Short mmCIF file of C-alpha atoms and ligand atoms in Angstrom, two decimals:
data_model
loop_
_atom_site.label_atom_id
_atom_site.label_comp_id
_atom_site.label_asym_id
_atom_site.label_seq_id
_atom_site.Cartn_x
_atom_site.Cartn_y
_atom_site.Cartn_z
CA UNK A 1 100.32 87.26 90.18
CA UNK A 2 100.17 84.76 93.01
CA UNK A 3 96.89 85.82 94.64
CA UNK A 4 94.72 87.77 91.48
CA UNK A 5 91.37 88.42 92.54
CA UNK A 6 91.61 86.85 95.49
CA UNK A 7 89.67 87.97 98.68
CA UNK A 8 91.46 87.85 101.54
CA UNK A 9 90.79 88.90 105.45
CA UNK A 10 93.97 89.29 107.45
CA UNK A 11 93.33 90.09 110.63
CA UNK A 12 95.44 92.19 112.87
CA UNK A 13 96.70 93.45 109.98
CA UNK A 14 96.75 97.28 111.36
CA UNK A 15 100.55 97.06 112.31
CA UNK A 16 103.09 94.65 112.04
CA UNK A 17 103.13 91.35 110.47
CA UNK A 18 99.69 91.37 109.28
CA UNK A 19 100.45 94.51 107.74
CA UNK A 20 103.24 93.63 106.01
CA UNK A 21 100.98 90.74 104.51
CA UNK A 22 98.56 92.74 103.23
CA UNK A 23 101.17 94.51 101.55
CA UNK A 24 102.85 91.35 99.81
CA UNK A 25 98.91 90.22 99.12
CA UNK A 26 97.91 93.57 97.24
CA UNK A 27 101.86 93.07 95.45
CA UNK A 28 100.31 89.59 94.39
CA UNK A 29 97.03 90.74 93.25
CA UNK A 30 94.70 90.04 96.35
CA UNK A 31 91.95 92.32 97.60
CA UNK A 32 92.85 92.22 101.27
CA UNK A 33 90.31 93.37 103.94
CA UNK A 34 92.53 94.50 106.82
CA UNK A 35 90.22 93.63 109.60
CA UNK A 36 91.69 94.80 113.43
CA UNK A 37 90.73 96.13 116.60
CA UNK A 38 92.18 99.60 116.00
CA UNK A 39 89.88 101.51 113.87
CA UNK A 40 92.01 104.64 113.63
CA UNK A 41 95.00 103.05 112.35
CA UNK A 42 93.49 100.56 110.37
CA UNK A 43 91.61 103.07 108.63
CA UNK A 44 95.06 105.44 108.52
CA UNK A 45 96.60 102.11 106.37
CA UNK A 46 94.11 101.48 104.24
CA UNK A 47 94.49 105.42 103.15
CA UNK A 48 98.27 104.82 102.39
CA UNK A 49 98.04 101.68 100.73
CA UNK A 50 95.31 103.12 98.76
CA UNK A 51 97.62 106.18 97.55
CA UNK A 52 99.82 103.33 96.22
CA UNK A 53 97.39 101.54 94.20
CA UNK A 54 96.46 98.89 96.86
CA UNK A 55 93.41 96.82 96.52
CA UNK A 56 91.89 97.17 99.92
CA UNK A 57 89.44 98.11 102.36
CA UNK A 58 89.03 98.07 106.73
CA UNK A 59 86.51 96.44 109.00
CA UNK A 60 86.74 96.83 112.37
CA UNK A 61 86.45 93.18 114.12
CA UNK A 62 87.25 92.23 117.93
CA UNK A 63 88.05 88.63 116.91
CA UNK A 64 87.60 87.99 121.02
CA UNK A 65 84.18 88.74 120.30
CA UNK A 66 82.06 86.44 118.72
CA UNK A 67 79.25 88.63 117.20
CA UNK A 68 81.47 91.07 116.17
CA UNK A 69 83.44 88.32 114.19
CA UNK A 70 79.95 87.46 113.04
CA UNK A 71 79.23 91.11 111.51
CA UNK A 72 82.89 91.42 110.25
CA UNK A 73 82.01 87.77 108.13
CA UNK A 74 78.70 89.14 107.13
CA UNK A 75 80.09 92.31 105.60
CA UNK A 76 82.32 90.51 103.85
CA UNK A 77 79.68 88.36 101.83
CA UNK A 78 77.67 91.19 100.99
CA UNK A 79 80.75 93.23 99.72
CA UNK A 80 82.95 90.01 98.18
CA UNK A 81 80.65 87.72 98.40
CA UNK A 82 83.65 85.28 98.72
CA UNK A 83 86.38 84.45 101.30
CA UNK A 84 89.15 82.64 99.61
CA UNK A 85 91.80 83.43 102.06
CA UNK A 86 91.44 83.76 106.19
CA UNK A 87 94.62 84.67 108.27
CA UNK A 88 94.15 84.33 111.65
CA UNK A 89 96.81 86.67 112.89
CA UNK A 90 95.60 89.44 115.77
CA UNK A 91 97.55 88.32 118.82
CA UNK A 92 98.19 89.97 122.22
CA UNK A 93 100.65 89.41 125.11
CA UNK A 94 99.91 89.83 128.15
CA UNK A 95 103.43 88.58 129.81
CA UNK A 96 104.52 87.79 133.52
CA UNK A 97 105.66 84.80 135.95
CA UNK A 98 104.06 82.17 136.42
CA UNK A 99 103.93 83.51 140.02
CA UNK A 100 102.63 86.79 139.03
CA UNK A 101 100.47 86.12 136.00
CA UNK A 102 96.91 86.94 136.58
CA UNK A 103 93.46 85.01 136.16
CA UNK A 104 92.74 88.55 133.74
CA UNK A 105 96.01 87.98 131.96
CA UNK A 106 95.72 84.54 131.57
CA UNK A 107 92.00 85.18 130.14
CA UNK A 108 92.54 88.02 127.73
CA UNK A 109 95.45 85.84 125.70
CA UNK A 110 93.30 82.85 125.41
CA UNK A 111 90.19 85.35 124.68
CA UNK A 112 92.37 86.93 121.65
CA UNK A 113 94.55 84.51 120.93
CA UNK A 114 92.87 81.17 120.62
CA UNK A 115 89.19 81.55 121.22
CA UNK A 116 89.45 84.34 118.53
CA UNK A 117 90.52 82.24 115.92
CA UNK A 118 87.94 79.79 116.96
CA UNK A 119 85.50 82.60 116.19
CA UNK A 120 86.64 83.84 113.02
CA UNK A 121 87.48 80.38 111.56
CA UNK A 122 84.06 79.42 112.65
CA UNK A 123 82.41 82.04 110.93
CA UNK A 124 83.99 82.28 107.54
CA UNK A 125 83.29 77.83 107.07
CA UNK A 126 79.70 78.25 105.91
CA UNK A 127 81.22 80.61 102.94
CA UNK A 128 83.93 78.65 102.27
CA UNK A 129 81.94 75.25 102.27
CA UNK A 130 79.33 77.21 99.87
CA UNK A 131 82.52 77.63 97.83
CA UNK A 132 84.32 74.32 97.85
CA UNK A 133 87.42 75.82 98.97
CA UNK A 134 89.40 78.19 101.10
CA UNK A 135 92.88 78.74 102.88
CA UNK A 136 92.98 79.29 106.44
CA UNK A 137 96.04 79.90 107.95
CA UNK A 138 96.37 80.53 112.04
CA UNK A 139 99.29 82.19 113.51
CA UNK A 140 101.03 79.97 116.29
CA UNK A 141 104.61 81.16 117.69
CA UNK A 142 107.91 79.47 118.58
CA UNK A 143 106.35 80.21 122.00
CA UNK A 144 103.61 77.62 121.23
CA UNK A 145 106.08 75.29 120.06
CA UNK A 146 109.12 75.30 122.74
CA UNK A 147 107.63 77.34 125.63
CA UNK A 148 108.98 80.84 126.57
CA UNK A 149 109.25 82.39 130.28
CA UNK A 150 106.72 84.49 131.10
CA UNK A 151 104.48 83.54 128.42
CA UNK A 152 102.16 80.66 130.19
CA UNK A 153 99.18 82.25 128.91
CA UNK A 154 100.70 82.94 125.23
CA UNK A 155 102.40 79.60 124.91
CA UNK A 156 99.06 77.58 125.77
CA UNK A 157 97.03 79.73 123.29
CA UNK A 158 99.53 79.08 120.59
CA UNK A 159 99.90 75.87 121.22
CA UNK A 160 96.43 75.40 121.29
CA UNK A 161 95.67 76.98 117.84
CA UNK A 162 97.75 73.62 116.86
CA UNK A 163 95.61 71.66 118.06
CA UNK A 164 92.36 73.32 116.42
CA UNK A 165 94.62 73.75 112.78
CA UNK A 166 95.01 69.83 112.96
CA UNK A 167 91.36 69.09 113.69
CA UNK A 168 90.30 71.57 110.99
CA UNK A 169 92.19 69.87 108.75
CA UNK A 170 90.63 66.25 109.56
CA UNK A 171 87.65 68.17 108.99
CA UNK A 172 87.61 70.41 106.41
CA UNK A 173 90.06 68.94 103.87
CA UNK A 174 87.10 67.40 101.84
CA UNK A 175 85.36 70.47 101.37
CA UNK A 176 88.28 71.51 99.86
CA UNK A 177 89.39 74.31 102.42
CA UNK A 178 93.01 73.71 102.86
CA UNK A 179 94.39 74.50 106.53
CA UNK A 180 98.07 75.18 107.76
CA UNK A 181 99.96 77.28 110.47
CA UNK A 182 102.70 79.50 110.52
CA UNK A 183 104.97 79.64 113.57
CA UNK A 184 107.31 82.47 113.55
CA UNK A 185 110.32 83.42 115.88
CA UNK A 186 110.72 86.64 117.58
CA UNK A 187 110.11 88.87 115.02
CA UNK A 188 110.80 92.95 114.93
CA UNK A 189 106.95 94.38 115.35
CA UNK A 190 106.16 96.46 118.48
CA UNK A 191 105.22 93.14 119.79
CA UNK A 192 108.62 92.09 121.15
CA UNK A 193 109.37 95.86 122.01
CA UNK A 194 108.49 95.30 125.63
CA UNK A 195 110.96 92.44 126.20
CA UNK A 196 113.94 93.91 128.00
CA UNK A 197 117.08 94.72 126.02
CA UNK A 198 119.24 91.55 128.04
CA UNK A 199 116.44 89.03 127.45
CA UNK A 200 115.99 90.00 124.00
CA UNK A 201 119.63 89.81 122.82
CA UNK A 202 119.97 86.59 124.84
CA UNK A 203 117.12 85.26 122.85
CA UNK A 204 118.71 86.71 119.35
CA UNK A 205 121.88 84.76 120.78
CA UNK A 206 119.36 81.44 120.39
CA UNK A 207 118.53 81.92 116.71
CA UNK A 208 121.63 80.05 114.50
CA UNK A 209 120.74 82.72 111.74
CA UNK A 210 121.44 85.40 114.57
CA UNK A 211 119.18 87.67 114.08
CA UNK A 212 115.21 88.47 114.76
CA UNK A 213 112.36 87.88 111.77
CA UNK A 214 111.69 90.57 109.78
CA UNK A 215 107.74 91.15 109.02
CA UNK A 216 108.60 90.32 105.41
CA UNK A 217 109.88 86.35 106.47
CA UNK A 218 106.29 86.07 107.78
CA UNK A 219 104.43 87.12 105.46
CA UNK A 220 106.24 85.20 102.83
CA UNK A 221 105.03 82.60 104.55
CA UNK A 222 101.52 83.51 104.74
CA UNK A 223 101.93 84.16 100.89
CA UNK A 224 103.07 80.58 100.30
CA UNK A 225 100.74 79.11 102.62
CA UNK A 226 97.85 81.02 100.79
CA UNK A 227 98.38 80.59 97.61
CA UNK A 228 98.08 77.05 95.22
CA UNK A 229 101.80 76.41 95.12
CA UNK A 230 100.77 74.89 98.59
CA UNK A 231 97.78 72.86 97.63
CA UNK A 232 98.68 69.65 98.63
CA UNK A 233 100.35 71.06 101.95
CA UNK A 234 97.58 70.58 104.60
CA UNK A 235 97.88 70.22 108.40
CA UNK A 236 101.21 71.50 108.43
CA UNK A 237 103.11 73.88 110.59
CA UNK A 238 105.05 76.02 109.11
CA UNK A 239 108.42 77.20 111.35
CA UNK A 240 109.53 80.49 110.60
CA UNK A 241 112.18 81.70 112.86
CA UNK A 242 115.86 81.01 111.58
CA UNK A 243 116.03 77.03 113.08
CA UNK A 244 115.25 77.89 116.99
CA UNK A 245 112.61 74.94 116.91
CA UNK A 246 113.78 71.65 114.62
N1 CAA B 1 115.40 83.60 129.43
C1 CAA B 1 116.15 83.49 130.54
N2 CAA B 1 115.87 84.09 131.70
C2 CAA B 1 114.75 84.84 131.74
C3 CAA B 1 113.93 85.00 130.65
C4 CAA B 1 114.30 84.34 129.45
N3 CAA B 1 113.56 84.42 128.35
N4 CAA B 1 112.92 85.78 131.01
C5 CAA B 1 113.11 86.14 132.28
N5 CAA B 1 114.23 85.56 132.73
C6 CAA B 1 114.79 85.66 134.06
C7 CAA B 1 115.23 87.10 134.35
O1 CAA B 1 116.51 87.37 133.79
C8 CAA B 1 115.25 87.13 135.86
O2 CAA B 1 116.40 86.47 136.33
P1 CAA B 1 117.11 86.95 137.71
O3 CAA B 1 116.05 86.81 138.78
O4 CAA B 1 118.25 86.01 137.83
O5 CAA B 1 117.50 88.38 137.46
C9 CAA B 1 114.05 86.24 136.22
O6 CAA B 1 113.81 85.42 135.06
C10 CAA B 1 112.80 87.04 136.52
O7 CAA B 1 112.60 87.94 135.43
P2 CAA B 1 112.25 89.48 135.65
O8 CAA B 1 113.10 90.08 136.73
O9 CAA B 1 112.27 90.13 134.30
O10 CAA B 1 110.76 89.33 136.22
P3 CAA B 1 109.62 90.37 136.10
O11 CAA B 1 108.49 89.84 136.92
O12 CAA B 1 110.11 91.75 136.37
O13 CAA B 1 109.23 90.34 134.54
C11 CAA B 1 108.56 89.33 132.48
C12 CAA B 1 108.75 89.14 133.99
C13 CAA B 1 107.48 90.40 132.25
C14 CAA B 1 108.05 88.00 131.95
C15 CAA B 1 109.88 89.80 131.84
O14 CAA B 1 110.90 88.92 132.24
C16 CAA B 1 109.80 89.74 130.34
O15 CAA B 1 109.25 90.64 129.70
N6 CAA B 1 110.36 88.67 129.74
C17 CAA B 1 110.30 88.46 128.31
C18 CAA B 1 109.04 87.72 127.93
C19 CAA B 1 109.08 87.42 126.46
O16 CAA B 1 110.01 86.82 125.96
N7 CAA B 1 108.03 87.84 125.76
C20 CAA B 1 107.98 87.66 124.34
C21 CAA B 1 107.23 88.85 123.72
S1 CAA B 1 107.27 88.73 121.95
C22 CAA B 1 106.13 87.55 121.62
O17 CAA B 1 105.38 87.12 122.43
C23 CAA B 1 106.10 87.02 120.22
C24 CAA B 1 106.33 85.58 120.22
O18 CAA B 1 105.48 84.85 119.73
C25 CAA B 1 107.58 85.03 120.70
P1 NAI B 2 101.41 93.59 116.55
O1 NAI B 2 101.13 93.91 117.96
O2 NAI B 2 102.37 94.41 115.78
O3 NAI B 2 100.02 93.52 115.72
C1 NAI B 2 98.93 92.84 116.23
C2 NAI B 2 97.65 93.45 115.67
O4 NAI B 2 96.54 92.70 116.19
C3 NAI B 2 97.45 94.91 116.07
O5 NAI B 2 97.16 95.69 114.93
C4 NAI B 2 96.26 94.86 117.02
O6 NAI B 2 95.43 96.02 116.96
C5 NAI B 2 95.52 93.63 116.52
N1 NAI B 2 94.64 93.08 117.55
C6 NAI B 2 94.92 92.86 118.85
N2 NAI B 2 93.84 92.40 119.48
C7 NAI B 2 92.86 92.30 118.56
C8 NAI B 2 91.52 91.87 118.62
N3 NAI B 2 90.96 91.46 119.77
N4 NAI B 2 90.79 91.88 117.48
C9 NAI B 2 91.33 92.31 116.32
N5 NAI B 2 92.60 92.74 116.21
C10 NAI B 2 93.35 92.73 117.33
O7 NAI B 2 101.84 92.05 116.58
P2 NAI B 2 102.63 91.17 115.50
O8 NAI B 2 103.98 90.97 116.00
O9 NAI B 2 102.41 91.69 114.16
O10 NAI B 2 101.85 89.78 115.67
C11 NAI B 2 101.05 89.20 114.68
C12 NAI B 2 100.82 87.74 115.05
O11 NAI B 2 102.06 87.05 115.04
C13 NAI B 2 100.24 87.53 116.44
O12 NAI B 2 99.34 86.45 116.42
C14 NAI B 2 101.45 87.18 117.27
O13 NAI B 2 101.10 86.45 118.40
C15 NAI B 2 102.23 86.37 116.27
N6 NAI B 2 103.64 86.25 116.55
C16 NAI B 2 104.41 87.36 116.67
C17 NAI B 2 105.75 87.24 116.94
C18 NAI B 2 106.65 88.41 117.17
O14 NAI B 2 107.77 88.21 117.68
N7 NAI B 2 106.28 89.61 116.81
C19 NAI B 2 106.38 85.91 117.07
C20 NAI B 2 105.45 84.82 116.89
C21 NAI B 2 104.14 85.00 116.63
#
C-alpha cells in the first residue's frame, strides 16, 4: 500500500477528479477526508465508498472562505490529529470573452480557485510544520499553462497557483513539507460538459494522444505526487494531458 495510514484532505473531491482520488487513496490505504462545498453529495459518497470498505469521512469546507477553511483544518486535528497529505483541487469556471466576462466572474474564479488554495494551504502549515512533513499538491490546468479562450479568469488563477506552489516550495522544503502541482488537460468531469460540442472536439483534435483525460490519469498523478516515490520531486509541475503543453 502506497498511502497506509495516511491522512489525507482532498478537496472538491464530491464529483469528479477529486473523487476519483479519493478512490485510488482509500485503494492505497489512505484515510481520505473528502472535504467540498456540496454537503449532500459529499455526504451521498462517503455512504458508497463506505459500503465498499473505504476509509473515509466528509467535511463541508468553502475553500473561498477563509474561516470556514479554518474550521475544516481544525476538525481535522481533533479527529486525525495529522495532515500528511493536502490536495488542493475544488475549482470552478466561470467562462466568457474577454469582452463579456464580468468583474463577478472574474472574482468568483480567483475567490475559488487561487485565493482558496491560499487558504487551505495556509491553514494546514502549522500542522504540518508540528509534523516535519507533508505533501501539498495544487491543481493548475493546461489553461494555466498555455491560455484558453474564454477562460481569462481561470487561466490567471491557475497560473497563479504556480506561482504560490514555487514559493511554497522555497519555503517550506526545510520543514520537510514537499510541494508540487498537477496540470491536467481537458479531462471528462461535468466540468468540461458546458464547452460546446465543436469547441470541444476541436480541442480533442489538439491532444496528440487524441482523446480527453480520464479522472483516473489525474488522480494517478495525485497518487504519485503524494506518496514517497516522489520525495525528492519538489517544485515541480506535473503535465497531465496527453503532450498539449511540452
Ligand atoms: N478555440 C477556437 N475558437 C474558439 C474557442 C476555442 N477554444 N472558443 C471560442 N472560440 C470562437 C468561437 O468558435 C466563435 O467563433 P465565431 O465567432 O467565428 O463563430 C468565437 O470564438 C466566439 O465564441 P462563442 O460564439 O462561443 O462566444 P460566446 O460568448 O457565445 O461563448 C464561451 C463564449 C462561453 C467562452 C464559449 O465559447 C465556450 O464555452 N468556450 C469554451 C471555453 C472552454 O474551453 N472552457 C473550458 C472548460 S473545462 C475547464 O476549464 C478545465 C480546464 O482546466 C481546461
Ligand atoms: P468538478 O466540477 O467535477 O468538481 C469540482 C468539485 O469542487 C465539486 O465537487 C464542487 O462542489 C467543488 N467545489 C467547487 N467550489 C468549491 C468551494 N468553494 N469549496 C469547496 N469545494 C468546491 O471539477 P473537476 O473537473 O473534477 O475539477 C477538479 C480540479 O481539476 C479543478 O481545480 C479544476 O479546475 C481542475 N482541472 C479540471 C480539468 C477538466 O477538464 N475537468 C482540466 C484541468 C484542471
Amino acid at each position: 500500500m502506497r498511502l497506509q495510514d495516511k491522512v489525507a484532505i482532498i478537496t472538491g473531491a464530491a464529483n469528479g477528479i477529486g473523487l476519483e482520488a479519493a478512490r485510488v487513496f482509500t485503494d492505497e490505504g489512505a484515510h481520505v477526508i473528502l472535504a467540498d462545498f456540496d454537503e449532500t453529495t459529499g455526504n451521498q459518497r462517503v455512504n458508497e465508498f463506505e459500503a465498499e470498505g473505504r476509509n473515509v469521512s466528509f467535511i463541508q469546507v468553502n475553500v473561498a472562505d477563509c474561516s470556514s477553511v479554518d474550521q475544516l483544518m481544525a476538525t481535522v486535528e481533533e479527529q486525525y490529529g495529522c495532515i500528511d497529505i493536502l490536495i488542493n483541487n475544488a475549482g470552478i469556471t466561470r467562462d466568457a470573452m474577454l469582452s463579456k466576462m464580468t468583474p463577478d466572474q472574474f472574482q468568483q474564479v480567483i475567490d475559488v480557485n487561487l485565493t482558496g488554495v491560499f487558504h487551505c494551504t495556509q491553514a494546514a502549515l502549522p500542522l504540518m510544520s508540528a509534523q516535519g512533513h507533508g505533501k501539498v499538491i495544487v491543481t493548475s490546468s493546461v489553461s494555466g499553462a498555455y491560455g484558453n479562450p474564454g477562460q481569462t479568469n481561470y487561466a490567471a488563477a491557475k497560473a497563479g497557483v504556480l506561482g504560490m506552489m514555487k514559493t511554497w516550495a522555497k519555503e517550506l522544503g526545510r520543514k520537510g513539507i514537499n510541494v508540487n502541482a498537477v496540470a491536467p488537460g481537458f479531462t471528462e468531469t461535468s466540468m468540461v460538459e458546458g464547452v460546446p460540442d465543436k469547441i470541444l472536439s476541436q480541442l480533442t483534435e489538439q491532444v496528440p494522444l487524441q482523446r480527453l483525460a480520464k479522472p483516473r490519469d489525474i488522480a494517478n498523478a495525485y497518487l504519485f505526487l503524494a506518496s514517497s516515490e516522489s520525495d525528492y520531486i519538489h517544485g515541480h509541475v506535473l503535465h497531465v494531458d496527453g503532450g498539449i503543453v511540452m
